[in-house]
mmCIF file of C-alpha atoms in Angstrom:
data_model
loop_
_atom_site.group_PDB
_atom_site.id
_atom_site.type_symbol
_atom_site.label_atom_id
_atom_site.label_comp_id
_atom_site.label_asym_id
_atom_site.label_seq_id
_atom_site.Cartn_x
_atom_site.Cartn_y
_atom_site.Cartn_z
ATOM 1 C CA UNK A 1 75.134 274.690 196.816
ATOM 2 C CA UNK A 2 72.217 273.895 194.509
ATOM 3 C CA UNK A 3 71.513 270.185 194.631
ATOM 4 C CA UNK A 4 70.868 268.002 191.562
ATOM 5 C CA UNK A 5 67.280 266.932 190.949
ATOM 6 C CA UNK A 6 66.227 263.976 193.103
ATOM 7 C CA UNK A 7 66.168 260.627 191.277
ATOM 8 C CA UNK A 8 62.932 258.813 190.645
ATOM 9 C CA UNK A 9 61.791 256.630 193.514
ATOM 10 C CA UNK A 10 61.905 252.857 193.043
ATOM 11 C CA UNK A 11 58.605 251.029 193.428
ATOM 12 C CA UNK A 12 59.782 249.461 196.699
ATOM 13 C CA UNK A 13 62.332 251.469 198.619
ATOM 14 C CA UNK A 14 65.105 249.842 200.668
ATOM 15 C CA UNK A 15 65.375 250.599 204.377
ATOM 16 C CA UNK A 16 68.596 252.465 205.163
ATOM 17 C CA UNK A 17 68.670 253.818 208.743
ATOM 18 C CA UNK A 18 69.880 257.379 209.179
ATOM 19 C CA UNK A 19 69.070 258.431 205.632
ATOM 20 C CA UNK A 20 66.259 260.636 204.420
ATOM 21 C CA UNK A 21 63.919 259.329 201.721
ATOM 22 C CA UNK A 22 65.755 261.411 199.101
ATOM 23 C CA UNK A 23 69.144 260.080 200.249
ATOM 24 C CA UNK A 24 67.850 256.514 200.169
ATOM 25 C CA UNK A 25 66.712 257.010 196.571
ATOM 26 C CA UNK A 26 70.087 258.527 195.745
ATOM 27 C CA UNK A 27 71.936 255.462 197.066
ATOM 28 C CA UNK A 28 69.537 252.947 195.480
ATOM 29 C CA UNK A 29 69.926 254.581 192.053
ATOM 30 C CA UNK A 30 73.745 254.464 192.030
ATOM 31 C CA UNK A 31 75.259 252.269 189.277
ATOM 32 C CA UNK A 32 76.865 250.115 191.973
ATOM 33 C CA UNK A 33 73.512 249.237 193.564
ATOM 34 C CA UNK A 34 70.823 249.991 190.975
ATOM 35 C CA UNK A 35 70.249 246.361 189.925
ATOM 36 C CA UNK A 36 69.913 245.018 193.474
ATOM 37 C CA UNK A 37 66.410 244.407 194.870
ATOM 38 C CA UNK A 38 65.627 246.577 197.918
ATOM 39 C CA UNK A 39 65.899 243.743 200.505
ATOM 40 C CA UNK A 40 69.325 242.768 199.162
ATOM 41 C CA UNK A 41 70.535 246.361 199.288
ATOM 42 C CA UNK A 42 69.263 246.744 202.841
ATOM 43 C CA UNK A 43 71.110 243.584 203.911
ATOM 44 C CA UNK A 44 74.285 244.559 202.076
ATOM 45 C CA UNK A 45 74.448 247.981 203.724
ATOM 46 C CA UNK A 46 73.687 246.724 207.222
ATOM 47 C CA UNK A 47 75.949 248.524 209.667
ATOM 48 C CA UNK A 48 76.565 251.489 207.382
ATOM 49 C CA UNK A 49 76.625 254.805 209.232
ATOM 50 C CA UNK A 50 76.243 258.438 208.289
ATOM 51 C CA UNK A 51 79.265 260.676 208.883
ATOM 52 C CA UNK A 52 79.448 264.440 208.937
ATOM 53 C CA UNK A 53 82.881 265.708 207.910
ATOM 54 C CA UNK A 54 83.802 269.382 208.200
ATOM 55 C CA UNK A 55 85.301 271.328 205.326
ATOM 56 C CA UNK A 56 89.051 270.795 205.118
ATOM 57 C CA UNK A 57 89.032 267.726 207.370
ATOM 58 C CA UNK A 58 90.885 264.565 206.373
ATOM 59 C CA UNK A 59 88.709 261.491 205.927
ATOM 60 C CA UNK A 60 91.612 259.089 205.589
ATOM 61 C CA UNK A 61 95.292 259.188 204.669
ATOM 62 C CA UNK A 62 97.142 257.432 201.885
ATOM 63 C CA UNK A 63 98.121 253.898 203.001
ATOM 64 C CA UNK A 64 95.643 253.864 205.920
ATOM 65 C CA UNK A 65 93.853 250.496 206.331
ATOM 66 C CA UNK A 66 90.795 250.404 204.059
ATOM 67 C CA UNK A 67 88.143 249.700 206.688
ATOM 68 C CA UNK A 68 85.227 251.237 204.761
ATOM 69 C CA UNK A 69 84.110 252.660 201.467
ATOM 70 C CA UNK A 70 81.940 255.725 201.100
ATOM 71 C CA UNK A 71 78.955 257.192 199.313
ATOM 72 C CA UNK A 72 78.724 260.974 199.066
ATOM 73 C CA UNK A 73 75.282 262.162 200.143
ATOM 74 C CA UNK A 74 76.043 265.869 200.228
ATOM 75 C CA UNK A 75 79.131 267.952 199.513
ATOM 76 C CA UNK A 76 82.352 267.115 197.683
ATOM 77 C CA UNK A 77 85.391 264.974 198.517
ATOM 78 C CA UNK A 78 88.860 265.338 197.018
ATOM 79 C CA UNK A 79 91.086 262.287 196.522
ATOM 80 C CA UNK A 80 94.795 262.993 196.283
ATOM 81 C CA UNK A 81 98.060 261.077 196.255
ATOM 82 C CA UNK A 82 101.558 262.068 197.299
ATOM 83 C CA UNK A 83 104.000 261.409 194.477
ATOM 84 C CA UNK A 84 107.581 260.198 194.795
ATOM 85 C CA UNK A 85 108.751 263.807 194.636
ATOM 86 C CA UNK A 86 106.545 264.707 197.609
ATOM 87 C CA UNK A 87 104.091 266.712 195.527
ATOM 88 C CA UNK A 88 100.345 266.287 196.006
ATOM 89 C CA UNK A 89 98.524 265.029 192.913
ATOM 90 C CA UNK A 90 94.757 265.500 192.602
ATOM 91 C CA UNK A 91 93.273 262.153 191.552
ATOM 92 C CA UNK A 92 89.541 262.864 191.509
ATOM 93 C CA UNK A 93 86.706 264.846 193.049
ATOM 94 C CA UNK A 94 83.486 263.058 194.024
ATOM 95 C CA UNK A 95 80.056 264.580 194.610
ATOM 96 C CA UNK A 96 76.533 263.519 195.636
ATOM 97 C CA UNK A 97 75.479 260.086 194.435
ATOM 98 C CA UNK A 98 79.038 258.891 193.831
ATOM 99 C CA UNK A 99 81.023 256.270 195.726
ATOM 100 C CA UNK A 100 84.737 255.950 196.294
ATOM 101 C CA UNK A 101 87.304 253.590 197.877
ATOM 102 C CA UNK A 102 85.213 250.484 197.208
ATOM 103 C CA UNK A 103 88.008 248.854 195.184
ATOM 104 C CA UNK A 104 90.442 249.244 198.093
ATOM 105 C CA UNK A 105 88.425 246.946 200.366
ATOM 106 C CA UNK A 106 88.866 244.069 197.893
ATOM 107 C CA UNK A 107 92.402 244.756 196.744
ATOM 108 C CA UNK A 108 95.386 245.891 198.773
ATOM 109 C CA UNK A 109 93.215 246.583 201.832
ATOM 110 C CA UNK A 110 94.952 249.955 202.121
ATOM 111 C CA UNK A 111 93.770 253.235 200.661
ATOM 112 C CA UNK A 112 96.009 254.108 197.694
ATOM 113 C CA UNK A 113 95.038 257.774 198.079
ATOM 114 C CA UNK A 114 94.092 260.254 200.774
ATOM 115 C CA UNK A 115 90.646 261.852 201.036
ATOM 116 C CA UNK A 116 89.733 265.358 202.185
ATOM 117 C CA UNK A 117 86.420 267.202 202.455
ATOM 118 C CA UNK A 118 86.337 270.111 199.999
ATOM 119 C CA UNK A 119 83.310 271.497 201.860
ATOM 120 C CA UNK A 120 81.102 270.264 204.686
ATOM 121 C CA UNK A 121 80.292 266.700 203.657
ATOM 122 C CA UNK A 122 77.659 264.133 204.573
ATOM 123 C CA UNK A 123 78.737 260.571 203.801
ATOM 124 C CA UNK A 124 77.443 257.042 204.092
ATOM 125 C CA UNK A 125 80.329 254.931 205.415
ATOM 126 C CA UNK A 126 79.995 251.236 204.559
ATOM 127 C CA UNK A 127 82.192 249.010 206.798
ATOM 128 C CA UNK A 128 84.411 246.741 204.729
ATOM 129 C CA UNK A 129 84.380 243.686 206.999
ATOM 130 C CA UNK A 130 80.599 243.427 207.218
ATOM 131 C CA UNK A 131 80.134 244.197 203.521
ATOM 132 C CA UNK A 132 82.566 241.453 202.464
ATOM 133 C CA UNK A 133 81.082 239.021 205.011
ATOM 134 C CA UNK A 134 77.609 239.534 203.528
ATOM 135 C CA UNK A 135 78.955 238.741 200.069
ATOM 136 C CA UNK A 136 80.585 235.537 201.353
ATOM 137 C CA UNK A 137 77.421 234.437 203.138
ATOM 138 C CA UNK A 138 75.142 234.971 200.131
ATOM 139 C CA UNK A 139 76.556 233.791 196.789
ATOM 140 C CA UNK A 140 73.641 235.260 194.824
ATOM 141 C CA UNK A 141 74.284 238.626 196.433
ATOM 142 C CA UNK A 142 77.987 238.355 195.620
ATOM 143 C CA UNK A 143 77.181 237.616 191.983
ATOM 144 C CA UNK A 144 74.774 240.542 191.940
ATOM 145 C CA UNK A 145 77.321 243.003 193.297
ATOM 146 C CA UNK A 146 79.963 241.664 190.874
ATOM 147 C CA UNK A 147 77.591 242.351 187.996
ATOM 148 C CA UNK A 148 76.847 245.775 189.470
ATOM 149 C CA UNK A 149 80.552 246.579 189.778
ATOM 150 C CA UNK A 150 80.998 245.546 186.150
ATOM 151 C CA UNK A 151 78.249 247.975 185.142
ATOM 152 C CA UNK A 152 79.829 250.596 187.383
ATOM 153 C CA UNK A 153 83.155 250.087 185.601
ATOM 154 C CA UNK A 154 81.472 250.484 182.210
ATOM 155 C CA UNK A 155 79.836 253.656 183.487
ATOM 156 C CA UNK A 156 83.216 255.027 184.569
ATOM 157 C CA UNK A 157 84.706 254.126 181.179
ATOM 158 C CA UNK A 158 81.850 255.996 179.510
ATOM 159 C CA UNK A 159 82.605 258.998 181.713
ATOM 160 C CA UNK A 160 86.235 258.917 180.598
ATOM 161 C CA UNK A 161 85.179 258.604 176.957
ATOM 162 C CA UNK A 162 82.930 261.630 177.353
ATOM 163 C CA UNK A 163 85.867 263.646 178.657
ATOM 164 C CA UNK A 164 87.571 263.071 175.326
ATOM 165 C CA UNK A 165 84.570 263.203 172.986
ATOM 166 C CA UNK A 166 82.923 266.359 174.357
ATOM 167 C CA UNK A 167 84.301 269.860 174.089
ATOM 168 C CA UNK A 168 85.385 271.677 177.236
ATOM 169 C CA UNK A 169 82.324 273.930 177.035
ATOM 170 C CA UNK A 170 79.992 270.931 176.715
ATOM 171 C CA UNK A 171 81.562 269.246 179.750
ATOM 172 C CA UNK A 172 81.252 272.461 181.721
ATOM 173 C CA UNK A 173 77.602 272.858 180.694
ATOM 174 C CA UNK A 174 76.819 269.307 181.834
ATOM 175 C CA UNK A 175 78.541 269.953 185.177
ATOM 176 C CA UNK A 176 76.518 273.133 185.754
ATOM 177 C CA UNK A 177 73.279 271.389 184.810
ATOM 178 C CA UNK A 178 73.957 268.644 187.329
ATOM 179 C CA UNK A 179 73.928 271.255 190.094
ATOM 180 C CA UNK A 180 70.536 272.684 189.134
ATOM 181 C CA UNK A 181 66.976 271.535 189.749
ATOM 182 C CA UNK A 182 65.619 273.700 186.948
ATOM 183 C CA UNK A 183 64.682 272.121 183.620
ATOM 184 C CA UNK A 184 64.074 275.377 181.779
ATOM 185 C CA UNK A 185 64.127 279.135 182.227
ATOM 186 C CA UNK A 186 66.726 281.108 184.160
ATOM 187 C CA UNK A 187 68.542 279.877 187.268
ATOM 188 C CA UNK A 188 71.456 280.801 189.516
ATOM 189 C CA UNK A 189 73.807 277.924 190.331
ATOM 190 C CA UNK A 190 76.378 278.069 193.130
ATOM 191 C CA UNK A 191 79.661 276.380 192.217
ATOM 192 C CA UNK A 192 80.570 273.954 195.037
ATOM 193 C CA UNK A 193 84.271 273.828 194.164
ATOM 194 C CA UNK A 194 86.927 276.374 193.329
ATOM 195 C CA UNK A 195 87.649 276.654 189.620
ATOM 196 C CA UNK A 196 90.935 274.795 189.869
ATOM 197 C CA UNK A 197 89.164 271.720 191.277
ATOM 198 C CA UNK A 198 86.344 272.026 188.755
ATOM 199 C CA UNK A 199 88.939 272.004 185.966
ATOM 200 C CA UNK A 200 90.514 268.872 187.450
ATOM 201 C CA UNK A 201 87.125 267.212 187.820
ATOM 202 C CA UNK A 202 86.366 267.891 184.149
ATOM 203 C CA UNK A 203 89.771 266.807 182.890
ATOM 204 C CA UNK A 204 90.996 270.181 181.681
ATOM 205 C CA UNK A 205 93.410 272.948 182.550
ATOM 206 C CA UNK A 206 92.326 276.113 184.364
ATOM 207 C CA UNK A 207 92.752 278.230 181.225
ATOM 208 C CA UNK A 208 90.613 275.763 179.256
ATOM 209 C CA UNK A 209 87.899 276.077 181.892
ATOM 210 C CA UNK A 210 88.019 279.857 181.498
ATOM 211 C CA UNK A 211 87.570 279.480 177.749
ATOM 212 C CA UNK A 212 84.603 277.199 178.409
ATOM 213 C CA UNK A 213 82.934 279.848 180.564
ATOM 214 C CA UNK A 214 83.709 282.433 177.888
ATOM 215 C CA UNK A 215 82.003 280.306 175.218
ATOM 216 C CA UNK A 216 78.888 279.835 177.347
ATOM 217 C CA UNK A 217 78.773 283.595 177.787
ATOM 218 C CA UNK A 218 79.259 284.302 174.055
ATOM 219 C CA UNK A 219 76.497 281.853 173.209
ATOM 220 C CA UNK A 220 74.152 283.589 175.651
ATOM 221 C CA UNK A 221 73.634 280.498 177.822
ATOM 222 C CA UNK A 222 75.354 281.367 181.101
ATOM 223 C CA UNK A 223 77.568 283.959 182.773
ATOM 224 C CA UNK A 224 79.863 283.341 185.746
ATOM 225 C CA UNK A 225 80.075 285.869 188.598
ATOM 226 C CA UNK A 226 82.540 284.646 191.212
ATOM 227 C CA UNK A 227 81.131 281.410 192.621
ATOM 228 C CA UNK A 228 77.742 281.911 190.961
ATOM 229 C CA UNK A 229 76.727 280.912 187.448
ATOM 230 C CA UNK A 230 73.755 282.828 186.079
ATOM 231 C CA UNK A 231 72.067 280.510 183.593
ATOM 232 C CA UNK A 232 69.906 282.391 181.101
ATOM 233 C CA UNK A 233 68.251 279.391 179.442
ATOM 234 C CA UNK A 234 68.483 276.097 181.310
ATOM 235 C CA UNK A 235 66.752 274.047 178.593
ATOM 236 C CA UNK A 236 69.277 275.261 176.037
ATOM 237 C CA UNK A 237 72.193 274.631 178.406
ATOM 238 C CA UNK A 238 70.957 271.087 179.097
ATOM 239 C CA UNK A 239 70.661 270.401 175.382
ATOM 240 C CA UNK A 240 74.153 271.776 174.770
ATOM 241 C CA UNK A 241 75.633 269.693 177.601
ATOM 242 C CA UNK A 242 73.773 266.551 176.596
ATOM 243 C CA UNK A 243 71.723 266.273 179.807
ATOM 244 C CA UNK A 244 68.266 266.928 178.400
ATOM 245 C CA UNK A 245 67.147 263.294 178.127
#
Protein backbone atom coordinates (compact mmCIF):
# COMPACT_ATOMS: atom_id res chain seq x y z
CA UNK A 1 0.00 0.00 0.00
CA UNK A 2 1.05 3.64 -0.34
CA UNK A 3 1.63 5.09 3.10
CA UNK A 4 0.35 8.50 4.25
CA UNK A 5 2.92 11.29 4.51
CA UNK A 6 4.97 11.12 7.72
CA UNK A 7 3.90 13.61 10.40
CA UNK A 8 6.16 16.45 11.43
CA UNK A 9 8.70 15.54 14.07
CA UNK A 10 8.27 17.01 17.55
CA UNK A 11 11.16 19.10 18.84
CA UNK A 12 12.04 16.41 21.39
CA UNK A 13 11.10 12.90 20.42
CA UNK A 14 9.97 10.29 22.97
CA UNK A 15 11.90 7.03 23.28
CA UNK A 16 9.75 4.07 22.24
CA UNK A 17 11.76 0.83 21.92
CA UNK A 18 11.09 -1.28 18.85
CA UNK A 19 9.73 1.58 16.78
CA UNK A 20 11.38 3.38 13.90
CA UNK A 21 11.72 7.17 14.04
CA UNK A 22 8.75 7.53 11.67
CA UNK A 23 6.61 5.20 13.80
CA UNK A 24 7.56 7.08 16.95
CA UNK A 25 6.43 10.34 15.34
CA UNK A 26 3.23 8.65 14.23
CA UNK A 27 2.42 7.57 17.80
CA UNK A 28 3.42 10.90 19.37
CA UNK A 29 1.17 12.83 16.98
CA UNK A 30 -1.97 10.78 17.71
CA UNK A 31 -4.83 12.77 19.32
CA UNK A 32 -4.64 10.47 22.34
CA UNK A 33 -1.00 11.36 23.05
CA UNK A 34 -0.27 14.60 21.20
CA UNK A 35 -0.47 16.87 24.27
CA UNK A 36 1.82 14.72 26.43
CA UNK A 37 5.48 15.76 26.81
CA UNK A 38 7.91 13.15 25.42
CA UNK A 39 9.12 11.88 28.85
CA UNK A 40 5.53 11.34 29.98
CA UNK A 41 4.68 9.46 26.80
CA UNK A 42 7.76 7.29 27.17
CA UNK A 43 6.81 6.43 30.76
CA UNK A 44 3.17 5.80 29.88
CA UNK A 45 4.05 3.36 27.09
CA UNK A 46 6.66 1.46 29.09
CA UNK A 47 6.24 -2.23 28.40
CA UNK A 48 4.48 -1.73 25.08
CA UNK A 49 5.55 -4.23 22.43
CA UNK A 50 5.39 -4.42 18.66
CA UNK A 51 3.30 -7.25 17.20
CA UNK A 52 3.25 -8.56 13.67
CA UNK A 53 -0.13 -10.05 12.76
CA UNK A 54 -0.65 -11.93 9.50
CA UNK A 55 -3.49 -11.14 7.13
CA UNK A 56 -6.69 -12.87 8.20
CA UNK A 57 -5.44 -13.65 11.71
CA UNK A 58 -7.59 -12.91 14.76
CA UNK A 59 -6.12 -10.41 17.20
CA UNK A 60 -8.73 -10.99 19.87
CA UNK A 61 -12.27 -12.34 20.14
CA UNK A 62 -15.41 -10.65 21.38
CA UNK A 63 -15.64 -10.95 25.19
CA UNK A 64 -11.93 -11.84 25.59
CA UNK A 65 -10.29 -10.12 28.60
CA UNK A 66 -9.10 -6.65 27.58
CA UNK A 67 -5.43 -7.00 28.51
CA UNK A 68 -4.12 -4.39 26.05
CA UNK A 69 -5.07 -1.67 23.64
CA UNK A 70 -3.45 -1.14 20.28
CA UNK A 71 -2.01 1.42 17.92
CA UNK A 72 -1.89 0.56 14.22
CA UNK A 73 1.56 1.25 12.81
CA UNK A 74 1.06 -0.39 9.43
CA UNK A 75 -1.84 -2.19 7.78
CA UNK A 76 -5.55 -2.28 8.62
CA UNK A 77 -7.59 -3.93 11.38
CA UNK A 78 -11.29 -4.79 11.21
CA UNK A 79 -13.45 -4.68 14.34
CA UNK A 80 -16.61 -6.76 14.22
CA UNK A 81 -19.33 -7.93 16.57
CA UNK A 82 -21.58 -10.97 16.49
CA UNK A 83 -25.21 -9.93 16.77
CA UNK A 84 -27.98 -11.77 18.59
CA UNK A 85 -28.96 -13.41 15.32
CA UNK A 86 -25.43 -14.78 14.89
CA UNK A 87 -24.58 -12.45 12.02
CA UNK A 88 -21.25 -10.62 11.93
CA UNK A 89 -21.56 -6.83 12.01
CA UNK A 90 -18.65 -4.67 10.86
CA UNK A 91 -18.09 -1.99 13.51
CA UNK A 92 -15.05 -0.13 12.21
CA UNK A 93 -11.81 -0.38 10.26
CA UNK A 94 -8.65 1.20 11.69
CA UNK A 95 -5.48 2.15 9.83
CA UNK A 96 -2.02 3.63 10.53
CA UNK A 97 -1.91 6.21 13.30
CA UNK A 98 -5.19 5.09 14.86
CA UNK A 99 -5.78 3.35 18.18
CA UNK A 100 -8.50 0.97 19.25
CA UNK A 101 -9.73 -0.93 22.34
CA UNK A 102 -8.46 1.71 24.76
CA UNK A 103 -11.94 2.24 26.24
CA UNK A 104 -12.25 -1.47 27.04
CA UNK A 105 -9.34 -1.40 29.49
CA UNK A 106 -11.17 1.17 31.64
CA UNK A 107 -14.71 -0.10 31.27
CA UNK A 108 -15.97 -3.67 31.22
CA UNK A 109 -12.42 -5.06 31.02
CA UNK A 110 -13.62 -7.29 28.18
CA UNK A 111 -13.43 -6.54 24.48
CA UNK A 112 -16.95 -5.74 23.23
CA UNK A 113 -15.87 -6.65 19.69
CA UNK A 114 -13.50 -8.99 17.90
CA UNK A 115 -10.50 -7.80 15.88
CA UNK A 116 -9.03 -9.28 12.70
CA UNK A 117 -6.13 -8.24 10.47
CA UNK A 118 -7.42 -7.20 7.05
CA UNK A 119 -3.85 -7.41 5.72
CA UNK A 120 -0.45 -8.00 7.28
CA UNK A 121 -0.44 -5.64 10.26
CA UNK A 122 2.20 -4.10 12.50
CA UNK A 123 0.81 -2.99 15.86
CA UNK A 124 1.97 -1.40 19.08
CA UNK A 125 0.33 -3.35 21.91
CA UNK A 126 0.05 -1.35 25.14
CA UNK A 127 -0.51 -3.60 28.21
CA UNK A 128 -3.55 -2.51 30.18
CA UNK A 129 -2.28 -3.30 33.68
CA UNK A 130 0.94 -1.31 33.36
CA UNK A 131 -0.79 1.57 31.57
CA UNK A 132 -3.44 1.91 34.30
CA UNK A 133 -0.80 1.51 37.04
CA UNK A 134 1.20 4.41 35.58
CA UNK A 135 -1.91 6.60 35.64
CA UNK A 136 -2.56 5.71 39.29
CA UNK A 137 1.04 6.41 40.29
CA UNK A 138 1.18 9.82 38.61
CA UNK A 139 -1.91 12.00 39.08
CA UNK A 140 -0.63 14.67 36.68
CA UNK A 141 -0.17 12.02 34.01
CA UNK A 142 -3.67 10.70 34.67
CA UNK A 143 -5.12 14.19 34.27
CA UNK A 144 -3.12 14.63 31.08
CA UNK A 145 -4.38 11.41 29.53
CA UNK A 146 -7.96 12.25 30.59
CA UNK A 147 -7.66 15.57 28.78
CA UNK A 148 -6.14 13.77 25.80
CA UNK A 149 -8.98 11.24 25.73
CA UNK A 150 -11.45 14.13 25.82
CA UNK A 151 -9.73 15.67 22.79
CA UNK A 152 -9.69 12.24 21.16
CA UNK A 153 -13.45 11.95 21.72
CA UNK A 154 -14.01 15.38 20.16
CA UNK A 155 -11.88 14.30 17.22
CA UNK A 156 -14.00 11.17 16.76
CA UNK A 157 -17.18 13.26 16.97
CA UNK A 158 -15.77 15.54 14.28
CA UNK A 159 -15.07 12.48 12.13
CA UNK A 160 -18.68 11.37 12.51
CA UNK A 161 -19.91 14.87 11.67
CA UNK A 162 -17.79 14.86 8.53
CA UNK A 163 -19.41 11.60 7.45
CA UNK A 164 -22.73 13.43 7.39
CA UNK A 165 -21.61 16.85 6.15
CA UNK A 166 -19.42 15.71 3.24
CA UNK A 167 -20.64 14.06 0.07
CA UNK A 168 -19.69 10.46 -0.64
CA UNK A 169 -17.26 11.60 -3.34
CA UNK A 170 -15.59 14.07 -0.96
CA UNK A 171 -15.16 11.38 1.70
CA UNK A 172 -13.72 9.02 -0.88
CA UNK A 173 -11.31 11.70 -2.13
CA UNK A 174 -10.08 12.36 1.42
CA UNK A 175 -9.56 8.62 1.97
CA UNK A 176 -7.51 8.29 -1.23
CA UNK A 177 -5.44 11.35 -0.36
CA UNK A 178 -4.59 9.88 3.03
CA UNK A 179 -2.93 6.94 1.28
CA UNK A 180 -0.68 9.10 -0.89
CA UNK A 181 2.56 10.95 -0.23
CA UNK A 182 2.10 13.19 -3.25
CA UNK A 183 0.93 16.77 -2.79
CA UNK A 184 0.43 17.52 -6.47
CA UNK A 185 0.71 15.97 -9.91
CA UNK A 186 -0.27 12.42 -10.84
CA UNK A 187 0.01 9.40 -8.55
CA UNK A 188 -1.07 5.77 -8.35
CA UNK A 189 -2.58 4.74 -5.01
CA UNK A 190 -3.07 1.12 -3.98
CA UNK A 191 -6.32 0.54 -2.08
CA UNK A 192 -5.48 -1.38 1.13
CA UNK A 193 -9.02 -2.71 1.63
CA UNK A 194 -11.62 -4.31 -0.58
CA UNK A 195 -14.34 -1.93 -1.71
CA UNK A 196 -16.92 -3.35 0.67
CA UNK A 197 -14.72 -2.50 3.67
CA UNK A 198 -13.85 0.91 2.24
CA UNK A 199 -17.58 1.64 1.95
CA UNK A 200 -18.07 0.61 5.58
CA UNK A 201 -15.11 2.70 6.70
CA UNK A 202 -16.59 5.75 4.95
CA UNK A 203 -20.12 5.19 6.21
CA UNK A 204 -21.76 4.40 2.89
CA UNK A 205 -23.18 1.54 0.89
CA UNK A 206 -21.20 -0.26 -1.81
CA UNK A 207 -23.31 1.28 -4.59
CA UNK A 208 -22.73 4.75 -3.12
CA UNK A 209 -18.99 4.10 -3.17
CA UNK A 210 -19.25 3.16 -6.84
CA UNK A 211 -21.04 6.43 -7.55
CA UNK A 212 -18.28 8.26 -5.70
CA UNK A 213 -15.62 6.68 -7.92
CA UNK A 214 -17.75 7.52 -10.96
CA UNK A 215 -17.92 11.19 -9.93
CA UNK A 216 -14.16 11.41 -9.43
CA UNK A 217 -13.75 9.95 -12.91
CA UNK A 218 -16.28 12.36 -14.49
CA UNK A 219 -14.54 15.30 -12.84
CA UNK A 220 -11.19 14.15 -14.23
CA UNK A 221 -9.58 13.72 -10.81
CA UNK A 222 -9.09 9.97 -10.48
CA UNK A 223 -9.89 6.64 -12.13
CA UNK A 224 -10.07 3.27 -10.37
CA UNK A 225 -8.56 0.16 -11.98
CA UNK A 226 -9.10 -2.84 -9.72
CA UNK A 227 -7.20 -2.15 -6.50
CA UNK A 228 -5.37 0.85 -7.98
CA UNK A 229 -6.57 4.44 -8.13
CA UNK A 230 -4.89 6.53 -10.81
CA UNK A 231 -4.98 10.11 -9.54
CA UNK A 232 -4.61 12.64 -12.35
CA UNK A 233 -4.26 15.78 -10.21
CA UNK A 234 -3.44 15.23 -6.55
CA UNK A 235 -3.62 18.93 -5.61
CA UNK A 236 -7.13 19.14 -7.02
CA UNK A 237 -8.17 15.89 -5.32
CA UNK A 238 -6.82 17.15 -1.97
CA UNK A 239 -8.72 20.40 -2.35
CA UNK A 240 -11.91 18.52 -3.24
CA UNK A 241 -11.53 16.17 -0.27
CA UNK A 242 -10.64 18.95 2.14
CA UNK A 243 -7.13 17.68 2.92
CA UNK A 244 -5.09 20.46 1.35
CA UNK A 245 -4.40 22.43 4.54
